[in-house]
Short mmCIF file of C-alpha atoms in Angstrom, two decimals:
data_model
loop_
_atom_site.label_atom_id
_atom_site.label_comp_id
_atom_site.label_asym_id
_atom_site.label_seq_id
_atom_site.Cartn_x
_atom_site.Cartn_y
_atom_site.Cartn_z
CA MET A 1 8.46 7.15 19.30
CA ASN A 2 10.91 9.87 18.18
CA ARG A 3 13.86 7.50 17.90
CA PRO A 4 12.81 5.83 14.61
CA LEU A 5 11.96 9.25 13.14
CA GLY A 6 15.29 10.61 14.30
CA ALA A 7 17.10 7.67 12.73
CA LEU A 8 15.27 8.27 9.46
CA ARG A 9 16.21 11.96 9.53
CA ARG A 10 19.86 11.03 10.09
CA VAL A 11 19.72 8.64 7.17
CA ILE A 12 18.28 11.33 4.88
CA ALA A 13 20.46 14.17 6.17
CA GLY A 14 23.51 15.06 4.12
CA ARG A 15 22.38 13.40 0.91
CA PRO A 16 20.96 15.32 -2.04
CA ALA A 17 17.25 14.77 -2.42
CA MET A 18 15.89 13.20 -5.58
CA ARG A 19 14.91 15.87 -8.06
CA ILE A 20 11.33 15.55 -9.24
CA PRO A 21 11.24 17.62 -12.44
CA ALA A 22 8.61 20.31 -12.73
CA ASN A 23 8.43 19.84 -16.49
CA VAL A 24 8.22 16.38 -17.97
CA GLY A 25 11.14 15.95 -20.33
CA ASP A 26 11.10 12.25 -21.11
CA VAL A 27 9.26 9.01 -20.48
CA GLU A 28 11.22 8.27 -17.29
CA ASP A 29 10.29 11.64 -15.77
CA ALA A 30 6.67 11.20 -16.79
CA THR A 31 6.50 7.72 -15.26
CA LEU A 32 8.10 8.92 -12.03
CA ARG A 33 5.61 11.76 -11.68
CA TYR A 34 2.76 9.38 -12.52
CA LEU A 35 3.82 6.98 -9.77
CA LEU A 36 4.36 9.66 -7.11
CA TYR A 37 1.51 12.06 -7.83
CA VAL A 38 -1.19 9.96 -9.50
CA LEU A 39 -0.96 6.24 -8.76
CA LEU A 40 0.02 6.41 -5.08
CA PRO A 41 -2.58 9.07 -4.14
CA ALA A 42 -5.15 7.11 -6.16
CA TRP A 43 -4.78 4.24 -3.68
CA PHE A 44 -6.24 6.33 -0.85
CA VAL A 45 -9.53 7.13 -2.60
CA PRO A 46 -10.89 3.58 -3.09
CA GLY A 47 -9.44 2.67 0.31
CA VAL A 48 -11.65 5.23 2.05
CA LEU A 49 -14.65 4.36 -0.13
CA ASP A 50 -14.24 0.68 0.68
CA TRP A 51 -14.16 1.46 4.42
CA TRP A 52 -17.39 3.43 3.99
CA GLN A 53 -19.06 0.50 2.22
CA HIS A 54 -18.10 -1.79 5.10
CA ARG A 55 -19.67 0.66 7.50
CA ARG A 56 -22.87 0.97 5.44
CA THR A 57 -23.30 -2.80 5.33
CA ASP A 58 -22.88 -3.17 9.10
CA ILE A 59 -19.64 -5.13 9.14
CA GLN A 60 -19.49 -5.13 12.95
CA HIS A 61 -22.65 -7.25 13.13
CA THR A 62 -21.85 -9.60 10.24
CA ALA A 63 -18.28 -10.61 9.33
CA GLY A 64 -16.99 -8.61 12.27
CA VAL A 65 -13.46 -8.85 13.63
CA LYS A 66 -12.31 -11.53 11.19
CA GLU A 67 -13.00 -9.53 8.05
CA SER A 68 -11.73 -6.31 9.59
CA ALA A 69 -8.45 -8.04 10.50
CA ILE A 70 -8.20 -9.26 6.90
CA HIS A 71 -8.55 -5.67 5.73
CA LEU A 72 -5.64 -4.65 7.95
CA LEU A 73 -3.60 -7.53 6.54
CA MET A 74 -4.25 -6.31 2.99
CA MET A 75 -3.24 -2.77 3.97
CA ALA A 76 0.04 -4.17 5.31
CA GLU A 77 0.58 -6.20 2.13
CA VAL A 78 0.35 -2.99 0.13
CA GLY A 79 1.97 -0.67 2.65
CA ALA A 80 5.18 -2.65 3.16
CA PRO A 81 6.32 -2.54 -0.49
CA ILE A 82 5.28 1.11 -0.74
CA ALA A 83 7.55 1.94 2.21
CA LEU A 84 10.42 0.03 0.62
CA VAL A 85 10.00 1.77 -2.73
CA LEU A 86 9.86 5.23 -1.13
CA LEU A 87 12.84 4.72 1.17
CA CYS A 88 15.13 2.10 -0.40
CA GLU A 89 17.03 1.64 -3.63
CA ILE A 90 15.15 -0.50 -6.13
CA ASN A 91 17.03 -3.78 -6.49
CA PRO A 92 16.16 -7.48 -6.84
CA ALA A 93 15.35 -7.74 -3.13
CA VAL A 94 12.79 -4.91 -3.29
CA LEU A 95 11.34 -6.21 -6.55
CA THR A 96 10.94 -9.66 -5.00
CA VAL A 97 9.09 -8.23 -2.00
CA MET A 98 6.83 -6.27 -4.36
CA ALA A 99 6.00 -9.31 -6.50
CA LEU A 100 5.29 -11.51 -3.48
CA SER A 101 3.16 -8.77 -1.91
CA VAL A 102 1.05 -8.45 -5.06
CA ALA A 103 0.47 -12.21 -5.14
CA ALA A 104 -0.34 -12.30 -1.41
CA HIS A 105 -2.69 -9.35 -1.78
CA GLU A 106 -4.63 -11.07 -4.56
CA ALA A 107 -5.01 -14.26 -2.50
CA THR A 108 -6.06 -12.29 0.57
CA ALA A 109 -8.60 -10.32 -1.49
CA LEU A 110 -10.31 -13.58 -2.45
CA TRP A 111 -10.32 -14.66 1.20
CA ASP A 112 -11.78 -11.28 2.15
CA VAL A 113 -14.74 -11.50 -0.22
CA LYS A 114 -15.45 -15.12 0.73
CA THR A 115 -15.42 -14.15 4.42
CA ALA A 116 -17.86 -11.31 3.78
CA VAL A 117 -20.25 -13.41 1.68
CA ASP A 118 -20.18 -16.37 4.09
CA SER A 119 -21.02 -14.03 6.99
CA GLY A 120 -24.11 -12.69 5.25
CA ARG A 121 -22.70 -9.18 4.80
CA GLU A 122 -23.98 -7.70 1.57
CA VAL A 123 -21.15 -7.00 -0.86
CA ARG A 124 -22.84 -4.48 -3.12
CA PRO A 125 -21.92 -3.99 -6.79
CA ILE A 126 -20.28 -0.65 -6.03
CA GLU A 127 -18.08 -2.29 -3.40
CA GLN A 128 -17.06 -4.95 -5.90
CA HIS A 129 -16.18 -2.19 -8.35
CA ILE A 130 -14.08 -0.46 -5.68
CA HIS A 131 -12.29 -3.76 -5.09
CA SER A 132 -11.28 -3.85 -8.75
CA PHE A 133 -9.31 -0.63 -8.25
CA LEU A 134 -7.74 -1.82 -5.00
CA GLU A 135 -6.60 -5.03 -6.67
CA SER A 136 -5.27 -3.45 -9.85
CA LEU A 137 -3.33 -0.52 -8.35
CA PRO A 138 -0.57 -2.66 -6.72
CA PHE A 139 -0.05 -4.52 -10.00
CA MET A 140 0.09 -1.27 -11.97
CA GLY A 141 2.62 0.23 -9.56
CA THR A 142 4.83 -2.85 -9.58
CA THR A 143 4.94 -3.10 -13.37
CA ALA A 144 5.63 0.64 -13.77
CA ILE A 145 8.55 0.42 -11.35
CA ALA A 146 9.82 -2.66 -13.19
CA CYS A 147 9.82 -0.66 -16.43
CA LEU A 148 11.91 2.07 -14.76
CA HIS A 149 14.40 -0.46 -13.37
CA TRP A 150 14.79 -3.05 -16.09
CA LYS A 151 18.43 -3.74 -15.19
CA GLN A 152 17.36 -4.77 -11.69
CA VAL A 153 14.55 -6.91 -13.14
CA ARG A 154 17.11 -8.68 -15.32
CA GLU A 155 19.33 -9.30 -12.28
CA LEU A 156 16.32 -10.71 -10.46
CA LEU A 157 15.45 -13.08 -13.30
CA ARG A 158 19.08 -14.21 -13.56
CA ALA A 159 19.59 -14.29 -9.78
CA GLY A 160 22.66 -12.17 -10.43
CA GLY A 161 24.17 -8.90 -9.31
CA GLY A 162 26.06 -10.32 -6.35
CA ALA A 163 25.11 -10.25 -2.68
CA ASP A 164 24.73 -6.45 -2.62
CA ALA A 165 21.92 -6.65 -5.15
CA TRP A 166 19.88 -8.62 -2.62
CA ARG A 167 20.34 -6.30 0.37
CA LEU A 168 18.03 -3.48 1.36
CA ARG A 169 19.81 -0.14 1.07
CA TRP A 170 18.59 3.40 1.77
CA LYS A 171 18.14 5.54 -1.33
CA GLN A 172 21.29 7.40 -2.28
CA ARG A 173 19.05 10.26 -3.39
CA PRO A 174 16.04 10.18 -1.06
CA LEU A 175 12.69 11.60 -2.01
CA PRO A 176 11.98 15.10 -0.65
CA ALA A 177 11.15 15.08 3.06
CA ASN A 178 7.95 17.06 2.54
CA TYR A 179 6.68 14.47 0.05
CA LEU A 180 7.45 11.59 2.44
CA ALA A 181 5.74 13.47 5.27
CA GLY A 182 2.67 14.01 3.10
CA VAL A 183 2.48 10.30 2.23
CA ALA A 184 2.87 9.33 5.90
CA ALA A 185 0.11 11.76 6.90
CA ALA A 186 -2.21 10.41 4.18
CA ILE A 187 -1.57 6.78 5.21
CA THR A 188 -2.26 7.67 8.84
CA GLY A 189 -5.37 9.76 8.23
CA LEU A 190 -6.96 7.91 5.32
CA ILE A 191 -5.95 4.30 5.94
CA ALA A 192 -4.73 3.60 9.49
CA LEU A 193 -7.34 5.64 11.35
CA PRO A 194 -10.45 4.55 9.38
CA TYR A 195 -9.53 0.87 9.40
CA GLY A 196 -8.40 1.04 13.00
CA GLU A 197 -11.80 2.53 13.85
CA GLU A 198 -13.46 -0.29 11.92
CA LEU A 199 -11.57 -2.94 13.89
CA LEU A 200 -12.39 -1.23 17.19
CA ARG A 201 -16.07 -1.05 16.22
CA CYS A 202 -16.06 -4.76 15.40
CA ILE A 203 -14.31 -5.67 18.66
CA LEU A 204 -16.81 -3.66 20.73
CA ALA A 205 -19.74 -5.27 18.89
CA ALA A 206 -18.30 -8.74 19.50
CA ARG A 207 -17.89 -7.99 23.20
CA GLY A 208 -21.46 -6.75 23.35
CA ARG A 209 -22.74 -9.98 21.81
CA SER A 210 -20.71 -12.13 24.18
CA ARG A 211 -22.10 -10.26 27.19
CA GLY A 212 -25.62 -10.55 25.87
#
């Protein structure tokens, strides 16, 4: 368990951390602060609210394991590009993963709602409204990052930049370790644990039905 963390610490060690300016001096600084301190934290709020709506509408006795597994898939579709953006240099490879993840997330979201409706689980208007945030945030993040890295977007569109442009590389100036630790703690406490509990609840309910 400590080996991956140790490897990450070795990667970060010895390189100057990215400076996140205290005072916004230009559009680039403002966009960076918006992404790190507004848009990314904003993802956790509707995520928790959506989990609560699933619980209120008795997901374990309606759509059950199937829908809960779809939720975990959607979390992975958002989480993977977030991890790449936080840890790796933005280049055509990362931008491609982000774009494909957004498209996959949208398709999975449609599958999710259809699964819920077909099972008889009530998808209340407030849950649908929460979904609108969960669907729009990945798109907003991707487009904001594209604006900050237009040269890499151009290389992506032209399929240029050479082989190095299409390889994943650790950030030359990593984000501060305390910020990364905070994001990891939030993902664990506000996403992984609630949705893991949901899946466990659905599995136990399914086992109870099979025994009955």
